[in-house]
Amino acid sequence: MPVVHIDPDQDMSHVSLTLVIGAPFASTIATLGLIWATGAVPSLLFLRNTGENPALDLLRAYRTGILCTCILCVLAPFLFIALDILLFRRWGRRMKADTIMVSIPFVIWLSLICLVLVVVCAWAGALWRAELPKLCVQYSADIRQIETGELERMTLLLDEKSVPDHMPGAPSDDLTLHRRGAAGRDTNFEWVTLRFPDGLDFTPVPDSFCVVGQTWGWNWEHVQRYQVSYTSNFHLVVEITPIGGEEP
């Protein structure tokens, strides 16, 4: 029976050629997987309780988390190209020179197709998923408001109902605050939503909420009023203080 001799170099060349062709696909999966993993990381991991202000600490943490995702989405094409070149060089070391020259045009076209896929998925994902760039700007604006003291300040009545909530752009189970309605003369007695950070040292005065069925005039005269300072974009409460029976 004739013995078939297999050239190890030829066999390895075929394996290497398969790996080289698969380099763009592997780079695509790695790049998009990293973006997904970064977006899935809870922003609370960036939370640092400085003691300066709970609202400010919360805003900084979520801005950092969203900013990391946005930066990675912008750099995704460059990351893909770097990984693609690295894998091509690493997996093609044992290939013969003529095989490499033949495979280069195919790999280039395949890489361009995968690059378009990476750009579309990364940039479209950043813009579509909770409008991340817009959120990043809003977080920065609210942080600047707190740092400069240029906050919204109103005298308001509080609704009794308080609902656990999350910051915009955060997962629905990332409950870091409570949402409560408020209204007053400064809002033309129209309800606005206020967000109270869990770390804010605030306990409402007992039985001090708007009474359903009574007029706004009656509530304004008989219900506890609060001086509230909050941010413009997310209505995140920075400071809230009960005030006396007479309007300041």
C-alpha atoms as an extended CHARMM CRD file, in Angstrom:
* protein
*
       248  EXT
         1         1  MET       CA              0.0000000000        0.0000000000        0.0000000000  PROA      1               0.0000000000
         2         2  PRO       CA              1.5060000000        3.3020000000       -1.0520000000  PROA      2               0.0000000000
         3         3  VAL       CA              2.4540000000        5.7040000000        1.7250000000  PROA      3               0.0000000000
         4         4  VAL       CA              1.1630000000        9.2320000000        1.3620000000  PROA      4               0.0000000000
         5         5  HSD       CA              3.5800000000       11.8270000000        2.5980000000  PROA      5               0.0000000000
         6         6  ILE       CA              2.0480000000       15.0800000000        3.8420000000  PROA      6               0.0000000000
         7         7  ASP       CA              4.2010000000       18.1260000000        3.6870000000  PROA      7               0.0000000000
         8         8  PRO       CA              3.9210000000       19.7590000000        7.1800000000  PROA      8               0.0000000000
         9         9  ASP       CA              4.7370000000       23.1600000000        5.7030000000  PROA      9               0.0000000000
        10        10  GLN       CA              1.9560000000       22.8650000000        3.1400000000  PROA      10              0.0000000000
        11        11  ASP       CA             -0.5310000000       21.6980000000        5.7690000000  PROA      11              0.0000000000
        12        12  MET       CA              0.4290000000       24.5550000000        8.0870000000  PROA      12              0.0000000000
        13        13  SER       CA              0.1830000000       26.9740000000        5.1850000000  PROA      13              0.0000000000
        14        14  HSD       CA             -3.4500000000       25.9820000000        4.6050000000  PROA      14              0.0000000000
        15        15  VAL       CA             -4.2330000000       26.3900000000        8.2920000000  PROA      15              0.0000000000
        16        16  SER       CA             -2.5140000000       29.7530000000        8.3870000000  PROA      16              0.0000000000
        17        17  LEU       CA             -4.3760000000       30.8790000000        5.2690000000  PROA      17              0.0000000000
        18        18  THR       CA             -7.6730000000       30.0210000000        6.9520000000  PROA      18              0.0000000000
        19        19  LEU       CA             -6.6790000000       31.9720000000       10.0500000000  PROA      19              0.0000000000
        20        20  VAL       CA             -5.5630000000       34.9650000000        8.0010000000  PROA      20              0.0000000000
        21        21  ILE       CA             -8.8670000000       35.0510000000        6.1330000000  PROA      21              0.0000000000
        22        22  GLY       CA            -10.6400000000       34.8160000000        9.4970000000  PROA      22              0.0000000000
        23        23  ALA       CA             -8.6540000000       37.7360000000       10.9600000000  PROA      23              0.0000000000
        24        24  PRO       CA            -11.1580000000       40.4410000000        9.8720000000  PROA      24              0.0000000000
        25        25  PHE       CA            -14.0540000000       38.4520000000       11.3120000000  PROA      25              0.0000000000
        26        26  ALA       CA            -12.2220000000       37.8830000000       14.5880000000  PROA      26              0.0000000000
        27        27  SER       CA            -11.3390000000       41.5940000000       14.7840000000  PROA      27              0.0000000000
        28        28  THR       CA            -14.9610000000       42.5590000000       14.1530000000  PROA      28              0.0000000000
        29        29  ILE       CA            -16.2690000000       40.2710000000       16.8990000000  PROA      29              0.0000000000
        30        30  ALA       CA            -13.5990000000       41.4710000000       19.3430000000  PROA      30              0.0000000000
        31        31  THR       CA            -14.2460000000       45.1810000000       18.6570000000  PROA      31              0.0000000000
        32        32  LEU       CA            -18.0400000000       45.0210000000       18.8460000000  PROA      32              0.0000000000
        33        33  GLY       CA            -17.8340000000       42.7080000000       21.8610000000  PROA      33              0.0000000000
        34        34  LEU       CA            -15.6500000000       45.2110000000       23.6970000000  PROA      34              0.0000000000
        35        35  ILE       CA            -18.1190000000       48.0130000000       22.9460000000  PROA      35              0.0000000000
        36        36  TRP       CA            -20.9940000000       45.8980000000       24.2080000000  PROA      36              0.0000000000
        37        37  ALA       CA            -19.0740000000       44.9480000000       27.3620000000  PROA      37              0.0000000000
        38        38  THR       CA            -18.2230000000       48.5980000000       28.0660000000  PROA      38              0.0000000000
        39        39  GLY       CA            -21.8460000000       49.6280000000       27.6480000000  PROA      39              0.0000000000
        40        40  ALA       CA            -22.9450000000       46.8300000000       29.9580000000  PROA      40              0.0000000000
        41        41  VAL       CA            -20.6130000000       47.9120000000       32.7730000000  PROA      41              0.0000000000
        42        42  PRO       CA            -22.7310000000       49.6500000000       35.4530000000  PROA      42              0.0000000000
        43        43  SER       CA            -21.8490000000       53.3150000000       35.7470000000  PROA      43              0.0000000000
        44        44  LEU       CA            -22.0840000000       52.9150000000       39.5180000000  PROA      44              0.0000000000
        45        45  LEU       CA            -18.6270000000       51.3420000000       39.3750000000  PROA      45              0.0000000000
        46        46  PHE       CA            -17.3490000000       54.8660000000       38.7200000000  PROA      46              0.0000000000
        47        47  LEU       CA            -19.2260000000       56.2980000000       41.7110000000  PROA      47              0.0000000000
        48        48  ARG       CA            -16.9570000000       58.0140000000       44.2090000000  PROA      48              0.0000000000
        49        49  ASN       CA            -18.6030000000       59.3740000000       47.3550000000  PROA      49              0.0000000000
        50        50  THR       CA            -16.5850000000       62.5370000000       47.8090000000  PROA      50              0.0000000000
        51        51  GLY       CA            -18.9920000000       63.9170000000       50.3800000000  PROA      51              0.0000000000
        52        52  GLU       CA            -19.2140000000       67.1030000000       48.3220000000  PROA      52              0.0000000000
        53        53  ASN       CA            -22.7080000000       66.4940000000       47.0000000000  PROA      53              0.0000000000
        54        54  PRO       CA            -24.6180000000       63.2330000000       46.2670000000  PROA      54              0.0000000000
        55        55  ALA       CA            -26.1290000000       64.6670000000       43.0820000000  PROA      55              0.0000000000
        56        56  LEU       CA            -22.7380000000       65.8060000000       41.7980000000  PROA      56              0.0000000000
        57        57  ASP       CA            -21.1350000000       62.4210000000       42.5640000000  PROA      57              0.0000000000
        58        58  LEU       CA            -23.9560000000       60.6300000000       40.7510000000  PROA      58              0.0000000000
        59        59  LEU       CA            -23.7400000000       62.8520000000       37.6680000000  PROA      59              0.0000000000
        60        60  ARG       CA            -19.9730000000       62.4580000000       37.4350000000  PROA      60              0.0000000000
        61        61  ALA       CA            -20.2240000000       58.6620000000       37.6670000000  PROA      61              0.0000000000
        62        62  TYR       CA            -22.7920000000       58.3630000000       34.8930000000  PROA      62              0.0000000000
        63        63  ARG       CA            -21.0120000000       60.8800000000       32.6840000000  PROA      63              0.0000000000
        64        64  THR       CA            -17.8210000000       58.8250000000       33.0130000000  PROA      64              0.0000000000
        65        65  GLY       CA            -19.6090000000       55.6090000000       32.0800000000  PROA      65              0.0000000000
        66        66  ILE       CA            -21.3370000000       57.1160000000       29.0440000000  PROA      66              0.0000000000
        67        67  LEU       CA            -18.1740000000       58.9600000000       27.9910000000  PROA      67              0.0000000000
        68        68  CYS       CA            -16.1740000000       55.7130000000       27.9910000000  PROA      68              0.0000000000
        69        69  THR       CA            -18.7400000000       54.0750000000       25.7220000000  PROA      69              0.0000000000
        70        70  CYS       CA            -18.8250000000       57.0940000000       23.3720000000  PROA      70              0.0000000000
        71        71  ILE       CA            -15.0200000000       57.2420000000       23.1200000000  PROA      71              0.0000000000
        72        72  LEU       CA            -14.8100000000       53.5360000000       22.3880000000  PROA      72              0.0000000000
        73        73  CYS       CA            -17.4660000000       53.8670000000       19.6700000000  PROA      73              0.0000000000
        74        74  VAL       CA            -15.5030000000       56.6870000000       18.0350000000  PROA      74              0.0000000000
        75        75  LEU       CA            -12.2400000000       54.7430000000       18.2230000000  PROA      75              0.0000000000
        76        76  ALA       CA            -13.8320000000       51.4840000000       17.0760000000  PROA      76              0.0000000000
        77        77  PRO       CA            -12.5790000000       51.7370000000       13.4380000000  PROA      77              0.0000000000
        78        78  PHE       CA             -8.9980000000       52.3450000000       14.5600000000  PROA      78              0.0000000000
        79        79  LEU       CA             -9.2110000000       49.5130000000       17.1000000000  PROA      79              0.0000000000
        80        80  PHE       CA            -10.5110000000       47.1810000000       14.4030000000  PROA      80              0.0000000000
        81        81  ILE       CA             -7.7020000000       48.1080000000       11.9910000000  PROA      81              0.0000000000
        82        82  ALA       CA             -5.0540000000       47.5840000000       14.6960000000  PROA      82              0.0000000000
        83        83  LEU       CA             -6.4570000000       44.1650000000       15.6560000000  PROA      83              0.0000000000
        84        84  ASP       CA             -6.7990000000       43.1430000000       12.0200000000  PROA      84              0.0000000000
        85        85  ILE       CA             -3.1800000000       43.9920000000       11.2080000000  PROA      85              0.0000000000
        86        86  LEU       CA             -1.9520000000       42.3290000000       14.4040000000  PROA      86              0.0000000000
        87        87  LEU       CA             -3.8100000000       39.0900000000       13.7020000000  PROA      87              0.0000000000
        88        88  PHE       CA             -2.7870000000       39.0740000000       10.0310000000  PROA      88              0.0000000000
        89        89  ARG       CA              0.8770000000       39.4160000000       10.9200000000  PROA      89              0.0000000000
        90        90  ARG       CA              0.6850000000       36.9120000000       13.7770000000  PROA      90              0.0000000000
        91        91  TRP       CA             -1.2220000000       34.2020000000       11.9150000000  PROA      91              0.0000000000
        92        92  GLY       CA              0.5980000000       34.6960000000        8.6260000000  PROA      92              0.0000000000
        93        93  ARG       CA              4.1310000000       34.2260000000        9.9080000000  PROA      93              0.0000000000
        94        94  ARG       CA              4.4010000000       30.6140000000        8.7170000000  PROA      94              0.0000000000
        95        95  MET       CA              2.8640000000       31.2610000000        5.3320000000  PROA      95              0.0000000000
        96        96  LYS       CA              4.9800000000       31.2700000000        2.2530000000  PROA      96              0.0000000000
        97        97  ALA       CA              5.6610000000       34.5950000000        0.5920000000  PROA      97              0.0000000000
        98        98  ASP       CA              3.7210000000       33.7380000000       -2.5580000000  PROA      98              0.0000000000
        99        99  THR       CA              0.7040000000       32.6200000000       -0.5230000000  PROA      99              0.0000000000
       100       100  ILE       CA              0.7450000000       35.8610000000        1.4510000000  PROA      100             0.0000000000
       101       101  MET       CA              0.8550000000       37.9430000000       -1.7210000000  PROA      101             0.0000000000
       102       102  VAL       CA             -2.1320000000       36.0690000000       -3.1210000000  PROA      102             0.0000000000
       103       103  SER       CA             -4.1640000000       36.4230000000        0.0840000000  PROA      103             0.0000000000
       104       104  ILE       CA             -3.4810000000       40.1290000000        0.7010000000  PROA      104             0.0000000000
       105       105  PRO       CA             -6.0020000000       41.5420000000       -1.8500000000  PROA      105             0.0000000000
       106       106  PHE       CA             -8.7530000000       39.2530000000       -0.5820000000  PROA      106             0.0000000000
       107       107  VAL       CA             -8.0280000000       40.0930000000        3.0390000000  PROA      107             0.0000000000
       108       108  ILE       CA             -8.0290000000       43.8230000000        2.2400000000  PROA      108             0.0000000000
       109       109  TRP       CA            -11.4550000000       43.6860000000        0.6180000000  PROA      109             0.0000000000
       110       110  LEU       CA            -12.7940000000       41.5270000000        3.4230000000  PROA      110             0.0000000000
       111       111  SER       CA            -11.3540000000       43.9410000000        5.9910000000  PROA      111             0.0000000000
       112       112  LEU       CA            -12.9960000000       46.9200000000        4.2750000000  PROA      112             0.0000000000
       113       113  ILE       CA            -16.3730000000       45.1990000000        4.3870000000  PROA      113             0.0000000000
       114       114  CYS       CA            -15.9210000000       44.3540000000        8.0710000000  PROA      114             0.0000000000
       115       115  LEU       CA            -14.7100000000       47.9040000000        8.7720000000  PROA      115             0.0000000000
       116       116  VAL       CA            -17.9370000000       49.3230000000        7.3540000000  PROA      116             0.0000000000
       117       117  LEU       CA            -19.8700000000       46.9100000000        9.5660000000  PROA      117             0.0000000000
       118       118  VAL       CA            -17.9240000000       48.0090000000       12.6410000000  PROA      118             0.0000000000
       119       119  VAL       CA            -18.4180000000       51.7170000000       11.9000000000  PROA      119             0.0000000000
       120       120  VAL       CA            -22.1510000000       51.3230000000       11.2620000000  PROA      120             0.0000000000
       121       121  CYS       CA            -22.7440000000       49.1990000000       14.3570000000  PROA      121             0.0000000000
       122       122  ALA       CA            -20.5750000000       51.2770000000       16.6910000000  PROA      122             0.0000000000
       123       123  TRP       CA            -21.6060000000       54.7850000000       15.6320000000  PROA      123             0.0000000000
       124       124  ALA       CA            -25.2450000000       53.9610000000       14.9700000000  PROA      124             0.0000000000
       125       125  GLY       CA            -25.4010000000       52.1560000000       18.3090000000  PROA      125             0.0000000000
       126       126  ALA       CA            -23.9980000000       55.1510000000       20.1680000000  PROA      126             0.0000000000
       127       127  LEU       CA            -26.4620000000       57.5240000000       18.5400000000  PROA      127             0.0000000000
       128       128  TRP       CA            -29.4950000000       55.2630000000       18.7660000000  PROA      128             0.0000000000
       129       129  ARG       CA            -29.0420000000       53.6630000000       22.1590000000  PROA      129             0.0000000000
       130       130  ALA       CA            -30.3300000000       56.3260000000       24.5270000000  PROA      130             0.0000000000
       131       131  GLU       CA            -28.6910000000       59.0370000000       22.3910000000  PROA      131             0.0000000000
       132       132  LEU       CA            -25.4170000000       58.6640000000       24.2830000000  PROA      132             0.0000000000
       133       133  PRO       CA            -23.6140000000       61.7480000000       22.8790000000  PROA      133             0.0000000000
       134       134  LYS       CA            -26.5930000000       63.9470000000       23.7470000000  PROA      134             0.0000000000
       135       135  LEU       CA            -26.7730000000       62.4710000000       27.2400000000  PROA      135             0.0000000000
       136       136  CYS       CA            -23.0680000000       63.1060000000       27.7490000000  PROA      136             0.0000000000
       137       137  VAL       CA            -23.5660000000       66.7930000000       26.9300000000  PROA      137             0.0000000000
       138       138  GLN       CA            -26.5450000000       67.0050000000       29.2940000000  PROA      138             0.0000000000
       139       139  TYR       CA            -24.6260000000       65.3670000000       32.1200000000  PROA      139             0.0000000000
       140       140  SER       CA            -21.7760000000       67.8260000000       31.6270000000  PROA      140             0.0000000000
       141       141  ALA       CA            -24.2060000000       70.7630000000       31.6490000000  PROA      141             0.0000000000
       142       142  ASP       CA            -25.8240000000       69.6360000000       34.9100000000  PROA      142             0.0000000000
       143       143  ILE       CA            -22.4160000000       69.0900000000       36.5080000000  PROA      143             0.0000000000
       144       144  ARG       CA            -21.3830000000       72.6030000000       35.4940000000  PROA      144             0.0000000000
       145       145  GLN       CA            -24.6000000000       73.9710000000       37.0090000000  PROA      145             0.0000000000
       146       146  ILE       CA            -23.8490000000       72.4190000000       40.3820000000  PROA      146             0.0000000000
       147       147  GLU       CA            -20.2110000000       73.4930000000       40.3350000000  PROA      147             0.0000000000
       148       148  THR       CA            -21.1150000000       77.1090000000       39.5220000000  PROA      148             0.0000000000
       149       149  GLY       CA            -24.2410000000       77.2190000000       41.6850000000  PROA      149             0.0000000000
       150       150  GLU       CA            -26.4410000000       78.3000000000       38.7520000000  PROA      150             0.0000000000
       151       151  LEU       CA            -29.3130000000       75.9450000000       39.5920000000  PROA      151             0.0000000000
       152       152  GLU       CA            -33.0590000000       76.1190000000       39.1440000000  PROA      152             0.0000000000
       153       153  ARG       CA            -34.5400000000       77.3790000000       42.4180000000  PROA      153             0.0000000000
       154       154  MET       CA            -38.2560000000       77.1600000000       43.0850000000  PROA      154             0.0000000000
       155       155  THR       CA            -40.7280000000       77.0060000000       45.9380000000  PROA      155             0.0000000000
       156       156  LEU       CA            -42.7740000000       73.8550000000       45.4540000000  PROA      156             0.0000000000
       157       157  LEU       CA            -45.2690000000       71.4900000000       47.0040000000  PROA      157             0.0000000000
       158       158  LEU       CA            -44.4740000000       67.7720000000       46.8990000000  PROA      158             0.0000000000
       159       159  ASP       CA            -46.6050000000       64.8730000000       45.7690000000  PROA      159             0.0000000000
       160       160  GLU       CA            -46.8730000000       62.0300000000       48.2590000000  PROA      160             0.0000000000
       161       161  LYS       CA            -46.0820000000       59.3150000000       45.7000000000  PROA      161             0.0000000000
       162       162  SER       CA            -42.3800000000       58.4390000000       45.3730000000  PROA      162             0.0000000000
       163       163  VAL       CA            -41.1460000000       55.9180000000       42.7890000000  PROA      163             0.0000000000
       164       164  PRO       CA            -37.6800000000       54.2770000000       42.5800000000  PROA      164             0.0000000000
       165       165  ASP       CA            -35.9980000000       55.4200000000       39.3810000000  PROA      165             0.0000000000
       166       166  HSD       CA            -32.7160000000       55.3190000000       37.4390000000  PROA      166             0.0000000000
       167       167  MET       CA            -30.6380000000       57.9530000000       35.7040000000  PROA      167             0.0000000000
       168       168  PRO       CA            -31.2620000000       58.4720000000       31.9610000000  PROA      168             0.0000000000
       169       169  GLY       CA            -29.1410000000       56.1080000000       29.8930000000  PROA      169             0.0000000000
       170       170  ALA       CA            -28.7790000000       53.6480000000       32.7630000000  PROA      170             0.0000000000
       171       171  PRO       CA            -30.3040000000       50.1300000000       32.8450000000  PROA      171             0.0000000000
       172       172  SER       CA            -33.8350000000       49.9970000000       34.2110000000  PROA      172             0.0000000000
       173       173  ASP       CA            -32.7150000000       47.9470000000       37.2170000000  PROA      173             0.0000000000
       174       174  ASP       CA            -29.9720000000       50.4480000000       38.1420000000  PROA      174             0.0000000000
       175       175  LEU       CA            -32.0890000000       52.1990000000       40.7730000000  PROA      175             0.0000000000
       176       176  THR       CA            -30.0920000000       55.0680000000       42.2640000000  PROA      176             0.0000000000
       177       177  LEU       CA            -32.7780000000       57.6430000000       43.0630000000  PROA      177             0.0000000000
       178       178  HSD       CA            -36.4540000000       58.3160000000       43.6570000000  PROA      178             0.0000000000
       179       179  ARG       CA            -38.8050000000       60.2370000000       41.4070000000  PROA      179             0.0000000000
       180       180  ARG       CA            -41.4530000000       62.5060000000       42.8850000000  PROA      180             0.0000000000
       181       181  GLY       CA            -43.8500000000       65.0880000000       41.4470000000  PROA      181             0.0000000000
       182       182  ALA       CA            -43.8230000000       68.7360000000       42.5410000000  PROA      182             0.0000000000
       183       183  ALA       CA            -45.8030000000       71.8690000000       41.6970000000  PROA      183             0.0000000000
       184       184  GLY       CA            -46.1480000000       75.4690000000       42.7780000000  PROA      184             0.0000000000
       185       185  ARG       CA            -46.5630000000       79.0570000000       41.6740000000  PROA      185             0.0000000000
       186       186  ASP       CA            -43.1600000000       78.9550000000       39.9660000000  PROA      186             0.0000000000
       187       187  THR       CA            -44.4910000000       76.2000000000       37.6760000000  PROA      187             0.0000000000
       188       188  ASN       CA            -47.9680000000       77.7400000000       37.2810000000  PROA      188             0.0000000000
       189       189  PHE       CA            -49.1640000000       74.8140000000       39.3990000000  PROA      189             0.0000000000
       190       190  GLU       CA            -48.2160000000       72.3360000000       36.7060000000  PROA      190             0.0000000000
       191       191  TRP       CA            -46.5460000000       69.1310000000       37.8470000000  PROA      191             0.0000000000
       192       192  VAL       CA            -42.8290000000       68.7320000000       37.2570000000  PROA      192             0.0000000000
       193       193  THR       CA            -40.7640000000       65.6210000000       37.9830000000  PROA      193             0.0000000000
       194       194  LEU       CA            -37.9400000000       65.8580000000       40.4980000000  PROA      194             0.0000000000
       195       195  ARG       CA            -35.2630000000       63.1970000000       40.9640000000  PROA      195             0.0000000000
       196       196  PHE       CA            -33.9380000000       62.6960000000       44.4900000000  PROA      196             0.0000000000
       197       197  PRO       CA            -30.5620000000       60.8930000000       44.7980000000  PROA      197             0.0000000000
       198       198  ASP       CA            -30.6420000000       58.1110000000       47.3600000000  PROA      198             0.0000000000
       199       199  GLY       CA            -27.6110000000       59.6840000000       49.0390000000  PROA      199             0.0000000000
       200       200  LEU       CA            -29.3870000000       63.0100000000       49.5660000000  PROA      200             0.0000000000
       201       201  ASP       CA            -30.0500000000       63.7220000000       53.2320000000  PROA      201             0.0000000000
       202       202  PHE       CA            -33.7470000000       64.5160000000       52.9420000000  PROA      202             0.0000000000
       203       203  THR       CA            -36.8320000000       63.2590000000       54.7600000000  PROA      203             0.0000000000
       204       204  PRO       CA            -40.1590000000       64.9160000000       53.9430000000  PROA      204             0.0000000000
       205       205  VAL       CA            -42.0920000000       66.4870000000       56.7770000000  PROA      205             0.0000000000
       206       206  PRO       CA            -44.8060000000       63.9710000000       57.8020000000  PROA      206             0.0000000000
       207       207  ASP       CA            -48.2510000000       64.6650000000       56.3080000000  PROA      207             0.0000000000
       208       208  SER       CA            -46.8100000000       67.5230000000       54.2690000000  PROA      208             0.0000000000
       209       209  PHE       CA            -47.9390000000       66.5180000000       50.7820000000  PROA      209             0.0000000000
       210       210  CYS       CA            -50.5110000000       67.8830000000       48.3580000000  PROA      210             0.0000000000
       211       211  VAL       CA            -54.0400000000       66.8680000000       49.2860000000  PROA      211             0.0000000000
       212       212  VAL       CA            -56.0100000000       65.3610000000       46.4280000000  PROA      212             0.0000000000
       213       213  GLY       CA            -59.4110000000       66.9700000000       45.9760000000  PROA      213             0.0000000000
       214       214  GLN       CA            -58.4110000000       70.3450000000       47.4090000000  PROA      214             0.0000000000
       215       215  THR       CA            -57.7400000000       73.4140000000       45.2640000000  PROA      215             0.0000000000
       216       216  TRP       CA            -54.2440000000       74.6470000000       44.5550000000  PROA      216             0.0000000000
       217       217  GLY       CA            -54.9990000000       77.7600000000       46.6090000000  PROA      217             0.0000000000
       218       218  TRP       CA            -55.9340000000       75.6730000000       49.6240000000  PROA      218             0.0000000000
       219       219  ASN       CA            -52.8480000000       73.4560000000       49.2580000000  PROA      219             0.0000000000
       220       220  TRP       CA            -50.5930000000       76.4790000000       48.9170000000  PROA      220             0.0000000000
       221       221  GLU       CA            -51.9020000000       77.9310000000       52.1510000000  PROA      221             0.0000000000
       222       222  HSD       CA            -52.0510000000       74.7510000000       54.2410000000  PROA      222             0.0000000000
       223       223  VAL       CA            -49.4270000000       72.3260000000       52.9150000000  PROA      223             0.0000000000
       224       224  GLN       CA            -45.7130000000       72.4200000000       53.6960000000  PROA      224             0.0000000000
       225       225  ARG       CA            -43.7000000000       74.2050000000       51.0090000000  PROA      225             0.0000000000
       226       226  TYR       CA            -40.1070000000       73.4380000000       50.0700000000  PROA      226             0.0000000000
       227       227  GLN       CA            -37.3120000000       75.5310000000       48.6300000000  PROA      227             0.0000000000
       228       228  VAL       CA            -35.8090000000       73.2550000000       45.9670000000  PROA      228             0.0000000000
       229       229  SER       CA            -32.5910000000       73.6340000000       43.9980000000  PROA      229             0.0000000000
       230       230  TYR       CA            -32.2120000000       71.2450000000       41.0590000000  PROA      230             0.0000000000
       231       231  THR       CA            -30.5000000000       70.8440000000       37.6950000000  PROA      231             0.0000000000
       232       232  SER       CA            -32.1460000000       71.9100000000       34.4510000000  PROA      232             0.0000000000
       233       233  ASN       CA            -31.7240000000       68.7820000000       32.3090000000  PROA      233             0.0000000000
       234       234  PHE       CA            -32.4170000000       65.8690000000       34.6420000000  PROA      234             0.0000000000
       235       235  HSD       CA            -34.2030000000       67.7580000000       37.4520000000  PROA      235             0.0000000000
       236       236  LEU       CA            -31.7870000000       66.1640000000       39.9040000000  PROA      236             0.0000000000
       237       237  VAL       CA            -32.3140000000       67.6880000000       43.3420000000  PROA      237             0.0000000000
       238       238  VAL       CA            -29.1750000000       69.1960000000       44.8420000000  PROA      238             0.0000000000
       239       239  GLU       CA            -30.7390000000       70.8050000000       47.8990000000  PROA      239             0.0000000000
       240       240  ILE       CA            -34.2500000000       70.8910000000       49.3770000000  PROA      240             0.0000000000
       241       241  THR       CA            -35.3060000000       72.7550000000       52.5040000000  PROA      241             0.0000000000
       242       242  PRO       CA            -38.7240000000       73.0480000000       54.2120000000  PROA      242             0.0000000000
       243       243  ILE       CA            -39.8030000000       76.6530000000       54.5760000000  PROA      243             0.0000000000
       244       244  GLY       CA            -42.2230000000       78.3230000000       56.9620000000  PROA      244             0.0000000000
       245       245  GLY       CA            -45.8950000000       78.9300000000       56.4860000000  PROA      245             0.0000000000
       246       246  GLU       CA            -45.3750000000       82.3030000000       54.8500000000  PROA      246             0.0000000000
       247       247  GLU       CA            -43.9920000000       82.4500000000       51.3680000000  PROA      247             0.0000000000
       248       248  PRO       CA            -40.4060000000       83.8420000000       51.2220000000  PROA      248             0.0000000000
